mmCIF file with all atom_site columns, C-alpha atoms in Angstrom:
data_model
loop_
_atom_site.group_PDB
_atom_site.id
_atom_site.type_symbol
_atom_site.label_atom_id
_atom_site.label_alt_id
_atom_site.label_comp_id
_atom_site.label_asym_id
_atom_site.label_entity_id
_atom_site.label_seq_id
_atom_site.pdbx_PDB_ins_code
_atom_site.Cartn_x
_atom_site.Cartn_y
_atom_site.Cartn_z
_atom_site.occupancy
_atom_site.B_iso_or_equiv
_atom_site.pdbx_formal_charge
_atom_site.auth_seq_id
_atom_site.auth_comp_id
_atom_site.auth_asym_id
_atom_site.auth_atom_id
_atom_site.pdbx_PDB_model_num
ATOM 1   C CA . UNK A 1 1   ? 67.069 -65.120 25.439 1.00 0.00 ? 22  UNK A CA 1
ATOM 2   C CA . UNK A 1 2   ? 63.462 -64.775 26.531 1.00 0.00 ? 23  UNK A CA 1
ATOM 3   C CA . UNK A 1 3   ? 60.852 -62.418 25.099 1.00 0.00 ? 24  UNK A CA 1
ATOM 4   C CA . UNK A 1 4   ? 61.568 -59.751 27.674 1.00 0.00 ? 25  UNK A CA 1
ATOM 5   C CA . UNK A 1 5   ? 65.284 -59.731 26.894 1.00 0.00 ? 26  UNK A CA 1
ATOM 6   C CA . UNK A 1 6   ? 64.578 -59.547 23.154 1.00 0.00 ? 27  UNK A CA 1
ATOM 7   C CA . UNK A 1 7   ? 62.282 -56.543 23.648 1.00 0.00 ? 28  UNK A CA 1
ATOM 8   C CA . UNK A 1 8   ? 64.845 -54.483 25.595 1.00 0.00 ? 29  UNK A CA 1
ATOM 9   C CA . UNK A 1 9   ? 67.015 -52.405 23.303 1.00 0.00 ? 30  UNK A CA 1
ATOM 10  C CA . UNK A 1 10  ? 70.599 -51.315 23.955 1.00 0.00 ? 31  UNK A CA 1
ATOM 11  C CA . UNK A 1 11  ? 70.805 -47.561 23.389 1.00 0.00 ? 32  UNK A CA 1
ATOM 12  C CA . UNK A 1 12  ? 73.964 -45.441 23.329 1.00 0.00 ? 33  UNK A CA 1
ATOM 13  C CA . UNK A 1 13  ? 74.921 -41.859 22.692 1.00 0.00 ? 34  UNK A CA 1
ATOM 14  C CA . UNK A 1 14  ? 77.480 -41.383 19.934 1.00 0.00 ? 35  UNK A CA 1
ATOM 15  C CA . UNK A 1 15  ? 78.888 -38.881 17.531 1.00 0.00 ? 36  UNK A CA 1
ATOM 16  C CA . UNK A 1 16  ? 80.842 -37.033 20.232 1.00 0.00 ? 37  UNK A CA 1
ATOM 17  C CA . UNK A 1 17  ? 77.833 -36.431 22.490 1.00 0.00 ? 38  UNK A CA 1
ATOM 18  C CA . UNK A 1 18  ? 76.776 -33.921 23.742 1.00 0.00 ? 39  UNK A CA 1
ATOM 19  C CA . UNK A 1 19  ? 78.635 -31.109 21.896 1.00 0.00 ? 40  UNK A CA 1
ATOM 20  C CA . UNK A 1 20  ? 79.048 -32.967 18.585 1.00 0.00 ? 41  UNK A CA 1
ATOM 21  C CA . UNK A 1 21  ? 82.260 -31.024 17.999 1.00 0.00 ? 42  UNK A CA 1
ATOM 22  C CA . UNK A 1 22  ? 84.754 -33.244 16.261 1.00 0.00 ? 43  UNK A CA 1
ATOM 23  C CA . UNK A 1 23  ? 85.691 -34.506 12.827 1.00 0.00 ? 44  UNK A CA 1
ATOM 24  C CA . UNK A 1 24  ? 83.088 -36.580 11.003 1.00 0.00 ? 45  UNK A CA 1
ATOM 25  C CA . UNK A 1 25  ? 85.395 -39.598 10.839 1.00 0.00 ? 46  UNK A CA 1
ATOM 26  C CA . UNK A 1 26  ? 85.572 -39.652 14.636 1.00 0.00 ? 47  UNK A CA 1
ATOM 27  C CA . UNK A 1 27  ? 81.801 -39.452 14.954 1.00 0.00 ? 48  UNK A CA 1
ATOM 28  C CA . UNK A 1 28  ? 81.295 -42.225 12.423 1.00 0.00 ? 49  UNK A CA 1
ATOM 29  C CA . UNK A 1 29  ? 83.850 -44.534 14.029 1.00 0.00 ? 50  UNK A CA 1
ATOM 30  C CA . UNK A 1 30  ? 82.348 -44.023 17.463 1.00 0.00 ? 51  UNK A CA 1
ATOM 31  C CA . UNK A 1 31  ? 78.871 -44.927 16.207 1.00 0.00 ? 52  UNK A CA 1
ATOM 32  C CA . UNK A 1 32  ? 80.232 -47.883 14.217 1.00 0.00 ? 53  UNK A CA 1
ATOM 33  C CA . UNK A 1 33  ? 81.988 -49.353 17.239 1.00 0.00 ? 54  UNK A CA 1
ATOM 34  C CA . UNK A 1 34  ? 78.873 -48.938 19.370 1.00 0.00 ? 55  UNK A CA 1
ATOM 35  C CA . UNK A 1 35  ? 76.799 -50.905 16.853 1.00 0.00 ? 56  UNK A CA 1
ATOM 36  C CA . UNK A 1 36  ? 79.506 -53.546 16.565 1.00 0.00 ? 57  UNK A CA 1
ATOM 37  C CA . UNK A 1 37  ? 79.375 -53.872 20.350 1.00 0.00 ? 58  UNK A CA 1
ATOM 38  C CA . UNK A 1 38  ? 75.637 -54.540 20.273 1.00 0.00 ? 59  UNK A CA 1
ATOM 39  C CA . UNK A 1 39  ? 73.847 -51.182 20.241 1.00 0.00 ? 60  UNK A CA 1
ATOM 40  C CA . UNK A 1 40  ? 70.332 -51.278 18.779 1.00 0.00 ? 61  UNK A CA 1
ATOM 41  C CA . UNK A 1 41  ? 69.812 -47.523 18.924 1.00 0.00 ? 62  UNK A CA 1
ATOM 42  C CA . UNK A 1 42  ? 72.291 -44.668 18.539 1.00 0.00 ? 63  UNK A CA 1
ATOM 43  C CA . UNK A 1 43  ? 71.563 -41.078 19.642 1.00 0.00 ? 64  UNK A CA 1
ATOM 44  C CA . UNK A 1 44  ? 73.608 -38.344 18.030 1.00 0.00 ? 65  UNK A CA 1
ATOM 45  C CA . UNK A 1 45  ? 73.478 -34.541 18.305 1.00 0.00 ? 66  UNK A CA 1
ATOM 46  C CA . UNK A 1 46  ? 72.972 -32.410 15.204 1.00 0.00 ? 67  UNK A CA 1
ATOM 47  C CA . UNK A 1 47  ? 75.921 -30.196 14.330 1.00 0.00 ? 68  UNK A CA 1
ATOM 48  C CA . UNK A 1 48  ? 74.446 -27.068 15.906 1.00 0.00 ? 69  UNK A CA 1
ATOM 49  C CA . UNK A 1 49  ? 77.337 -24.861 14.779 1.00 0.00 ? 70  UNK A CA 1
ATOM 50  C CA . UNK A 1 50  ? 76.862 -25.848 11.135 1.00 0.00 ? 71  UNK A CA 1
ATOM 51  C CA . UNK A 1 51  ? 73.110 -25.309 11.457 1.00 0.00 ? 72  UNK A CA 1
ATOM 52  C CA . UNK A 1 52  ? 73.560 -21.821 12.915 1.00 0.00 ? 73  UNK A CA 1
ATOM 53  C CA . UNK A 1 53  ? 76.002 -21.047 10.091 1.00 0.00 ? 74  UNK A CA 1
ATOM 54  C CA . UNK A 1 54  ? 73.266 -22.239 7.681  1.00 0.00 ? 75  UNK A CA 1
ATOM 55  C CA . UNK A 1 55  ? 75.639 -24.849 6.302  1.00 0.00 ? 76  UNK A CA 1
ATOM 56  C CA . UNK A 1 56  ? 72.755 -27.253 5.767  1.00 0.00 ? 77  UNK A CA 1
ATOM 57  C CA . UNK A 1 57  ? 74.758 -29.441 3.392  1.00 0.00 ? 78  UNK A CA 1
ATOM 58  C CA . UNK A 1 58  ? 77.240 -30.231 6.178  1.00 0.00 ? 79  UNK A CA 1
ATOM 59  C CA . UNK A 1 59  ? 74.454 -30.942 8.688  1.00 0.00 ? 80  UNK A CA 1
ATOM 60  C CA . UNK A 1 60  ? 72.796 -33.335 6.269  1.00 0.00 ? 81  UNK A CA 1
ATOM 61  C CA . UNK A 1 61  ? 76.079 -34.994 5.245  1.00 0.00 ? 82  UNK A CA 1
ATOM 62  C CA . UNK A 1 62  ? 76.997 -35.831 8.832  1.00 0.00 ? 83  UNK A CA 1
ATOM 63  C CA . UNK A 1 63  ? 73.652 -37.408 9.650  1.00 0.00 ? 84  UNK A CA 1
ATOM 64  C CA . UNK A 1 64  ? 73.348 -39.333 6.371  1.00 0.00 ? 85  UNK A CA 1
ATOM 65  C CA . UNK A 1 65  ? 76.929 -40.646 6.601  1.00 0.00 ? 86  UNK A CA 1
ATOM 66  C CA . UNK A 1 66  ? 76.376 -41.917 10.146 1.00 0.00 ? 87  UNK A CA 1
ATOM 67  C CA . UNK A 1 67  ? 72.958 -43.344 9.258  1.00 0.00 ? 88  UNK A CA 1
ATOM 68  C CA . UNK A 1 68  ? 74.167 -45.187 6.162  1.00 0.00 ? 89  UNK A CA 1
ATOM 69  C CA . UNK A 1 69  ? 77.259 -46.523 7.915  1.00 0.00 ? 90  UNK A CA 1
ATOM 70  C CA . UNK A 1 70  ? 75.519 -47.980 10.955 1.00 0.00 ? 91  UNK A CA 1
ATOM 71  C CA . UNK A 1 71  ? 72.601 -49.368 8.938  1.00 0.00 ? 92  UNK A CA 1
ATOM 72  C CA . UNK A 1 72  ? 75.042 -51.218 6.674  1.00 0.00 ? 93  UNK A CA 1
ATOM 73  C CA . UNK A 1 73  ? 76.342 -52.942 9.817  1.00 0.00 ? 94  UNK A CA 1
ATOM 74  C CA . UNK A 1 74  ? 72.863 -53.596 11.259 1.00 0.00 ? 95  UNK A CA 1
ATOM 75  C CA . UNK A 1 75  ? 69.844 -52.677 9.107  1.00 0.00 ? 96  UNK A CA 1
ATOM 76  C CA . UNK A 1 76  ? 67.507 -52.737 12.123 1.00 0.00 ? 97  UNK A CA 1
ATOM 77  C CA . UNK A 1 77  ? 69.498 -50.131 14.100 1.00 0.00 ? 98  UNK A CA 1
ATOM 78  C CA . UNK A 1 78  ? 67.622 -46.936 14.943 1.00 0.00 ? 99  UNK A CA 1
ATOM 79  C CA . UNK A 1 79  ? 69.255 -43.510 14.638 1.00 0.00 ? 100 UNK A CA 1
ATOM 80  C CA . UNK A 1 80  ? 67.851 -40.818 16.918 1.00 0.00 ? 101 UNK A CA 1
ATOM 81  C CA . UNK A 1 81  ? 68.951 -37.267 16.063 1.00 0.00 ? 102 UNK A CA 1
ATOM 82  C CA . UNK A 1 82  ? 68.972 -34.681 18.858 1.00 0.00 ? 103 UNK A CA 1
ATOM 83  C CA . UNK A 1 83  ? 68.037 -31.194 17.656 1.00 0.00 ? 104 UNK A CA 1
ATOM 84  C CA . UNK A 1 84  ? 69.126 -29.333 20.844 1.00 0.00 ? 105 UNK A CA 1
ATOM 85  C CA . UNK A 1 85  ? 66.065 -27.100 20.638 1.00 0.00 ? 106 UNK A CA 1
ATOM 86  C CA . UNK A 1 86  ? 66.995 -24.886 23.581 1.00 0.00 ? 107 UNK A CA 1
ATOM 87  C CA . UNK A 1 87  ? 69.620 -23.032 21.531 1.00 0.00 ? 108 UNK A CA 1
ATOM 88  C CA . UNK A 1 88  ? 67.461 -22.636 18.401 1.00 0.00 ? 109 UNK A CA 1
ATOM 89  C CA . UNK A 1 89  ? 64.444 -20.522 17.430 1.00 0.00 ? 110 UNK A CA 1
ATOM 90  C CA . UNK A 1 90  ? 61.286 -22.171 16.101 1.00 0.00 ? 111 UNK A CA 1
ATOM 91  C CA . UNK A 1 91  ? 62.234 -21.683 12.449 1.00 0.00 ? 112 UNK A CA 1
ATOM 92  C CA . UNK A 1 92  ? 65.650 -23.288 13.090 1.00 0.00 ? 113 UNK A CA 1
ATOM 93  C CA . UNK A 1 93  ? 63.973 -26.157 14.932 1.00 0.00 ? 114 UNK A CA 1
ATOM 94  C CA . UNK A 1 94  ? 61.784 -26.830 11.903 1.00 0.00 ? 115 UNK A CA 1
ATOM 95  C CA . UNK A 1 95  ? 64.769 -26.646 9.545  1.00 0.00 ? 116 UNK A CA 1
ATOM 96  C CA . UNK A 1 96  ? 66.798 -29.017 11.720 1.00 0.00 ? 117 UNK A CA 1
ATOM 97  C CA . UNK A 1 97  ? 63.867 -31.424 11.991 1.00 0.00 ? 118 UNK A CA 1
ATOM 98  C CA . UNK A 1 98  ? 63.453 -31.722 8.225  1.00 0.00 ? 119 UNK A CA 1
ATOM 99  C CA . UNK A 1 99  ? 67.197 -31.991 7.623  1.00 0.00 ? 120 UNK A CA 1
ATOM 100 C CA . UNK A 1 100 ? 67.442 -34.819 10.146 1.00 0.00 ? 121 UNK A CA 1
ATOM 101 C CA . UNK A 1 101 ? 64.482 -36.752 8.786  1.00 0.00 ? 122 UNK A CA 1
ATOM 102 C CA . UNK A 1 102 ? 65.574 -36.363 5.164  1.00 0.00 ? 123 UNK A CA 1
ATOM 103 C CA . UNK A 1 103 ? 69.083 -37.516 6.073  1.00 0.00 ? 124 UNK A CA 1
ATOM 104 C CA . UNK A 1 104 ? 67.999 -40.774 7.710  1.00 0.00 ? 125 UNK A CA 1
ATOM 105 C CA . UNK A 1 105 ? 66.867 -40.139 11.281 1.00 0.00 ? 126 UNK A CA 1
ATOM 106 C CA . UNK A 1 106 ? 64.391 -42.689 12.619 1.00 0.00 ? 127 UNK A CA 1
ATOM 107 C CA . UNK A 1 107 ? 63.603 -40.411 15.577 1.00 0.00 ? 128 UNK A CA 1
ATOM 108 C CA . UNK A 1 108 ? 64.032 -36.708 16.226 1.00 0.00 ? 129 UNK A CA 1
ATOM 109 C CA . UNK A 1 109 ? 64.655 -35.736 19.808 1.00 0.00 ? 130 UNK A CA 1
ATOM 110 C CA . UNK A 1 110 ? 64.457 -32.336 21.454 1.00 0.00 ? 131 UNK A CA 1
ATOM 111 C CA . UNK A 1 111 ? 67.475 -32.118 23.716 1.00 0.00 ? 132 UNK A CA 1
ATOM 112 C CA . UNK A 1 112 ? 70.532 -33.564 25.355 1.00 0.00 ? 133 UNK A CA 1
ATOM 113 C CA . UNK A 1 113 ? 69.362 -32.243 28.717 1.00 0.00 ? 134 UNK A CA 1
ATOM 114 C CA . UNK A 1 114 ? 72.620 -30.291 28.912 1.00 0.00 ? 135 UNK A CA 1
ATOM 115 C CA . UNK A 1 115 ? 71.153 -26.939 27.812 1.00 0.00 ? 136 UNK A CA 1
ATOM 116 C CA . UNK A 1 116 ? 68.417 -24.754 29.230 1.00 0.00 ? 137 UNK A CA 1
ATOM 117 C CA . UNK A 1 117 ? 65.657 -24.661 28.250 1.00 0.00 ? 138 UNK A CA 1
ATOM 118 C CA . UNK A 1 118 ? 65.489 -28.298 27.173 1.00 0.00 ? 139 UNK A CA 1
ATOM 119 C CA . UNK A 1 119 ? 62.207 -29.789 25.938 1.00 0.00 ? 140 UNK A CA 1
ATOM 120 C CA . UNK A 1 120 ? 59.455 -27.156 25.615 1.00 0.00 ? 141 UNK A CA 1
ATOM 121 C CA . UNK A 1 121 ? 55.856 -27.532 24.440 1.00 0.00 ? 142 UNK A CA 1
ATOM 122 C CA . UNK A 1 122 ? 56.549 -24.998 21.664 1.00 0.00 ? 143 UNK A CA 1
ATOM 123 C CA . UNK A 1 123 ? 59.460 -27.061 20.315 1.00 0.00 ? 144 UNK A CA 1
ATOM 124 C CA . UNK A 1 124 ? 57.391 -30.232 20.559 1.00 0.00 ? 145 UNK A CA 1
ATOM 125 C CA . UNK A 1 125 ? 54.572 -28.689 18.507 1.00 0.00 ? 146 UNK A CA 1
ATOM 126 C CA . UNK A 1 126 ? 56.973 -27.575 15.763 1.00 0.00 ? 147 UNK A CA 1
ATOM 127 C CA . UNK A 1 127 ? 58.723 -30.954 15.633 1.00 0.00 ? 148 UNK A CA 1
ATOM 128 C CA . UNK A 1 128 ? 55.486 -32.929 15.568 1.00 0.00 ? 149 UNK A CA 1
ATOM 129 C CA . UNK A 1 129 ? 54.125 -30.691 12.789 1.00 0.00 ? 150 UNK A CA 1
ATOM 130 C CA . UNK A 1 130 ? 57.303 -31.408 10.809 1.00 0.00 ? 151 UNK A CA 1
ATOM 131 C CA . UNK A 1 131 ? 56.934 -35.145 11.381 1.00 0.00 ? 152 UNK A CA 1
ATOM 132 C CA . UNK A 1 132 ? 53.322 -34.930 10.173 1.00 0.00 ? 153 UNK A CA 1
ATOM 133 C CA . UNK A 1 133 ? 54.330 -33.069 7.013  1.00 0.00 ? 154 UNK A CA 1
ATOM 134 C CA . UNK A 1 134 ? 57.204 -35.482 6.352  1.00 0.00 ? 155 UNK A CA 1
ATOM 135 C CA . UNK A 1 135 ? 54.844 -38.460 6.707  1.00 0.00 ? 156 UNK A CA 1
ATOM 136 C CA . UNK A 1 136 ? 52.351 -36.852 4.305  1.00 0.00 ? 157 UNK A CA 1
ATOM 137 C CA . UNK A 1 137 ? 55.154 -36.347 1.753  1.00 0.00 ? 158 UNK A CA 1
ATOM 138 C CA . UNK A 1 138 ? 56.967 -39.673 2.104  1.00 0.00 ? 159 UNK A CA 1
ATOM 139 C CA . UNK A 1 139 ? 54.707 -42.158 3.892  1.00 0.00 ? 160 UNK A CA 1
ATOM 140 C CA . UNK A 1 140 ? 57.491 -42.756 6.437  1.00 0.00 ? 161 UNK A CA 1
ATOM 141 C CA . UNK A 1 141 ? 56.726 -42.455 10.142 1.00 0.00 ? 162 UNK A CA 1
ATOM 142 C CA . UNK A 1 142 ? 59.445 -40.764 12.171 1.00 0.00 ? 163 UNK A CA 1
ATOM 143 C CA . UNK A 1 143 ? 59.496 -41.085 15.961 1.00 0.00 ? 164 UNK A CA 1
ATOM 144 C CA . UNK A 1 144 ? 59.486 -38.202 18.416 1.00 0.00 ? 165 UNK A CA 1
ATOM 145 C CA . UNK A 1 145 ? 61.312 -38.072 21.735 1.00 0.00 ? 166 UNK A CA 1
ATOM 146 C CA . UNK A 1 146 ? 61.013 -35.104 24.085 1.00 0.00 ? 167 UNK A CA 1
ATOM 147 C CA . UNK A 1 147 ? 63.896 -35.096 26.571 1.00 0.00 ? 168 UNK A CA 1
ATOM 148 C CA . UNK A 1 148 ? 65.239 -32.801 29.259 1.00 0.00 ? 169 UNK A CA 1
ATOM 149 C CA . UNK A 1 149 ? 63.320 -31.004 31.994 1.00 0.00 ? 170 UNK A CA 1
ATOM 150 C CA . UNK A 1 150 ? 60.330 -33.361 31.850 1.00 0.00 ? 171 UNK A CA 1
ATOM 151 C CA . UNK A 1 151 ? 59.818 -34.222 35.511 1.00 0.00 ? 172 UNK A CA 1
ATOM 152 C CA . UNK A 1 152 ? 56.183 -34.577 36.591 1.00 0.00 ? 173 UNK A CA 1
ATOM 153 C CA . UNK A 1 153 ? 53.211 -36.639 35.426 1.00 0.00 ? 174 UNK A CA 1
ATOM 154 C CA . UNK A 1 154 ? 51.615 -33.356 34.299 1.00 0.00 ? 175 UNK A CA 1
ATOM 155 C CA . UNK A 1 155 ? 54.664 -32.734 32.079 1.00 0.00 ? 176 UNK A CA 1
ATOM 156 C CA . UNK A 1 156 ? 54.262 -36.213 30.596 1.00 0.00 ? 177 UNK A CA 1
ATOM 157 C CA . UNK A 1 157 ? 50.548 -35.679 29.995 1.00 0.00 ? 178 UNK A CA 1
ATOM 158 C CA . UNK A 1 158 ? 51.253 -32.367 28.211 1.00 0.00 ? 179 UNK A CA 1
ATOM 159 C CA . UNK A 1 159 ? 53.696 -33.888 25.720 1.00 0.00 ? 180 UNK A CA 1
ATOM 160 C CA . UNK A 1 160 ? 51.504 -36.966 25.302 1.00 0.00 ? 181 UNK A CA 1
ATOM 161 C CA . UNK A 1 161 ? 48.626 -34.638 24.440 1.00 0.00 ? 182 UNK A CA 1
ATOM 162 C CA . UNK A 1 162 ? 50.706 -32.762 21.866 1.00 0.00 ? 183 UNK A CA 1
ATOM 163 C CA . UNK A 1 163 ? 51.624 -36.014 20.087 1.00 0.00 ? 184 UNK A CA 1
ATOM 164 C CA . UNK A 1 164 ? 48.070 -37.290 20.257 1.00 0.00 ? 185 UNK A CA 1
ATOM 165 C CA . UNK A 1 165 ? 46.626 -34.043 18.890 1.00 0.00 ? 186 UNK A CA 1
ATOM 166 C CA . UNK A 1 166 ? 49.084 -33.528 16.030 1.00 0.00 ? 187 UNK A CA 1
ATOM 167 C CA . UNK A 1 167 ? 50.189 -37.012 15.048 1.00 0.00 ? 188 UNK A CA 1
ATOM 168 C CA . UNK A 1 168 ? 47.396 -39.220 16.386 1.00 0.00 ? 189 UNK A CA 1
ATOM 169 C CA . UNK A 1 169 ? 47.075 -42.611 18.005 1.00 0.00 ? 190 UNK A CA 1
ATOM 170 C CA . UNK A 1 170 ? 49.423 -44.287 15.533 1.00 0.00 ? 191 UNK A CA 1
ATOM 171 C CA . UNK A 1 171 ? 52.337 -42.537 17.214 1.00 0.00 ? 192 UNK A CA 1
ATOM 172 C CA . UNK A 1 172 ? 51.368 -43.349 20.806 1.00 0.00 ? 193 UNK A CA 1
ATOM 173 C CA . UNK A 1 173 ? 53.558 -46.414 21.198 1.00 0.00 ? 194 UNK A CA 1
ATOM 174 C CA . UNK A 1 174 ? 57.212 -47.094 21.919 1.00 0.00 ? 195 UNK A CA 1
ATOM 175 C CA . UNK A 1 175 ? 58.023 -47.469 18.244 1.00 0.00 ? 196 UNK A CA 1
ATOM 176 C CA . UNK A 1 176 ? 57.336 -43.787 17.595 1.00 0.00 ? 197 UNK A CA 1
ATOM 177 C CA . UNK A 1 177 ? 57.096 -41.988 20.937 1.00 0.00 ? 198 UNK A CA 1
ATOM 178 C CA . UNK A 1 178 ? 59.564 -42.024 23.816 1.00 0.00 ? 199 UNK A CA 1
ATOM 179 C CA . UNK A 1 179 ? 60.406 -39.845 26.789 1.00 0.00 ? 200 UNK A CA 1
ATOM 180 C CA . UNK A 1 180 ? 63.978 -39.060 27.826 1.00 0.00 ? 201 UNK A CA 1
ATOM 181 C CA . UNK A 1 181 ? 63.388 -38.278 31.465 1.00 0.00 ? 202 UNK A CA 1
ATOM 182 C CA . UNK A 1 182 ? 64.642 -40.504 34.254 1.00 0.00 ? 203 UNK A CA 1
ATOM 183 C CA . UNK A 1 183 ? 63.389 -38.182 37.034 1.00 0.00 ? 204 UNK A CA 1
ATOM 184 C CA . UNK A 1 184 ? 59.943 -38.337 35.520 1.00 0.00 ? 205 UNK A CA 1
ATOM 185 C CA . UNK A 1 185 ? 60.082 -42.135 35.495 1.00 0.00 ? 206 UNK A CA 1
ATOM 186 C CA . UNK A 1 186 ? 60.759 -42.133 39.220 1.00 0.00 ? 207 UNK A CA 1
ATOM 187 C CA . UNK A 1 187 ? 57.878 -39.734 39.833 1.00 0.00 ? 208 UNK A CA 1
ATOM 188 C CA . UNK A 1 188 ? 55.436 -41.728 37.709 1.00 0.00 ? 209 UNK A CA 1
ATOM 189 C CA . UNK A 1 189 ? 56.403 -44.980 39.429 1.00 0.00 ? 210 UNK A CA 1
ATOM 190 C CA . UNK A 1 190 ? 56.060 -43.263 42.813 1.00 0.00 ? 211 UNK A CA 1
ATOM 191 C CA . UNK A 1 191 ? 52.488 -42.203 41.950 1.00 0.00 ? 212 UNK A CA 1
ATOM 192 C CA . UNK A 1 192 ? 51.582 -45.635 40.596 1.00 0.00 ? 213 UNK A CA 1
ATOM 193 C CA . UNK A 1 193 ? 53.103 -47.586 43.510 1.00 0.00 ? 214 UNK A CA 1
ATOM 194 C CA . UNK A 1 194 ? 52.003 -45.029 46.113 1.00 0.00 ? 215 UNK A CA 1
ATOM 195 C CA . UNK A 1 195 ? 55.475 -45.259 47.651 1.00 0.00 ? 216 UNK A CA 1
ATOM 196 C CA . UNK A 1 196 ? 58.740 -43.454 46.873 1.00 0.00 ? 217 UNK A CA 1
ATOM 197 C CA . UNK A 1 197 ? 60.620 -45.013 43.977 1.00 0.00 ? 218 UNK A CA 1
ATOM 198 C CA . UNK A 1 198 ? 64.229 -44.119 43.137 1.00 0.00 ? 219 UNK A CA 1
ATOM 199 C CA . UNK A 1 199 ? 64.897 -46.718 40.492 1.00 0.00 ? 220 UNK A CA 1
ATOM 200 C CA . UNK A 1 200 ? 66.459 -44.368 37.914 1.00 0.00 ? 221 UNK A CA 1
#
């Protein structure tokens, strides 16, 4: 392998993406097999139904069980937890963010892209504020990934600005800040190259 190959991570969705509606054992096995097959990062969706029922213990148990299991197989693996912000109010988004971080998420992510709205500035502000508070309490940096409905360079600049303003320069790198937006990637590359790009 060369340096470029080593720096490219294999990322998968797991845990019965995108609805996250199955038994925990199925979610765990799916994520385990993905890591065994070489995944470096696993994206799962929070149990939205349990969250809306205010069964926070179940939400936390699912995330922590998956996190502990995959990290036993590969300690370097990253777990990204999708909040699905479009179906939650701002208070629920904050609750879900803290539950995910406390249960072992390395990243919290706004959306699957399967609901509308997906990533919104309001959700991003709440999630980044939660990450800031969590860091102040624990000293652990959690990553942030807005995803879904981010299409233009202006969209990218808006979310970049939110992260910069709330979390600061330490988060403005691929270790702690990602976009989930293939259409935006094409548009950014088109602007940079000054010719239409349809890579993604």
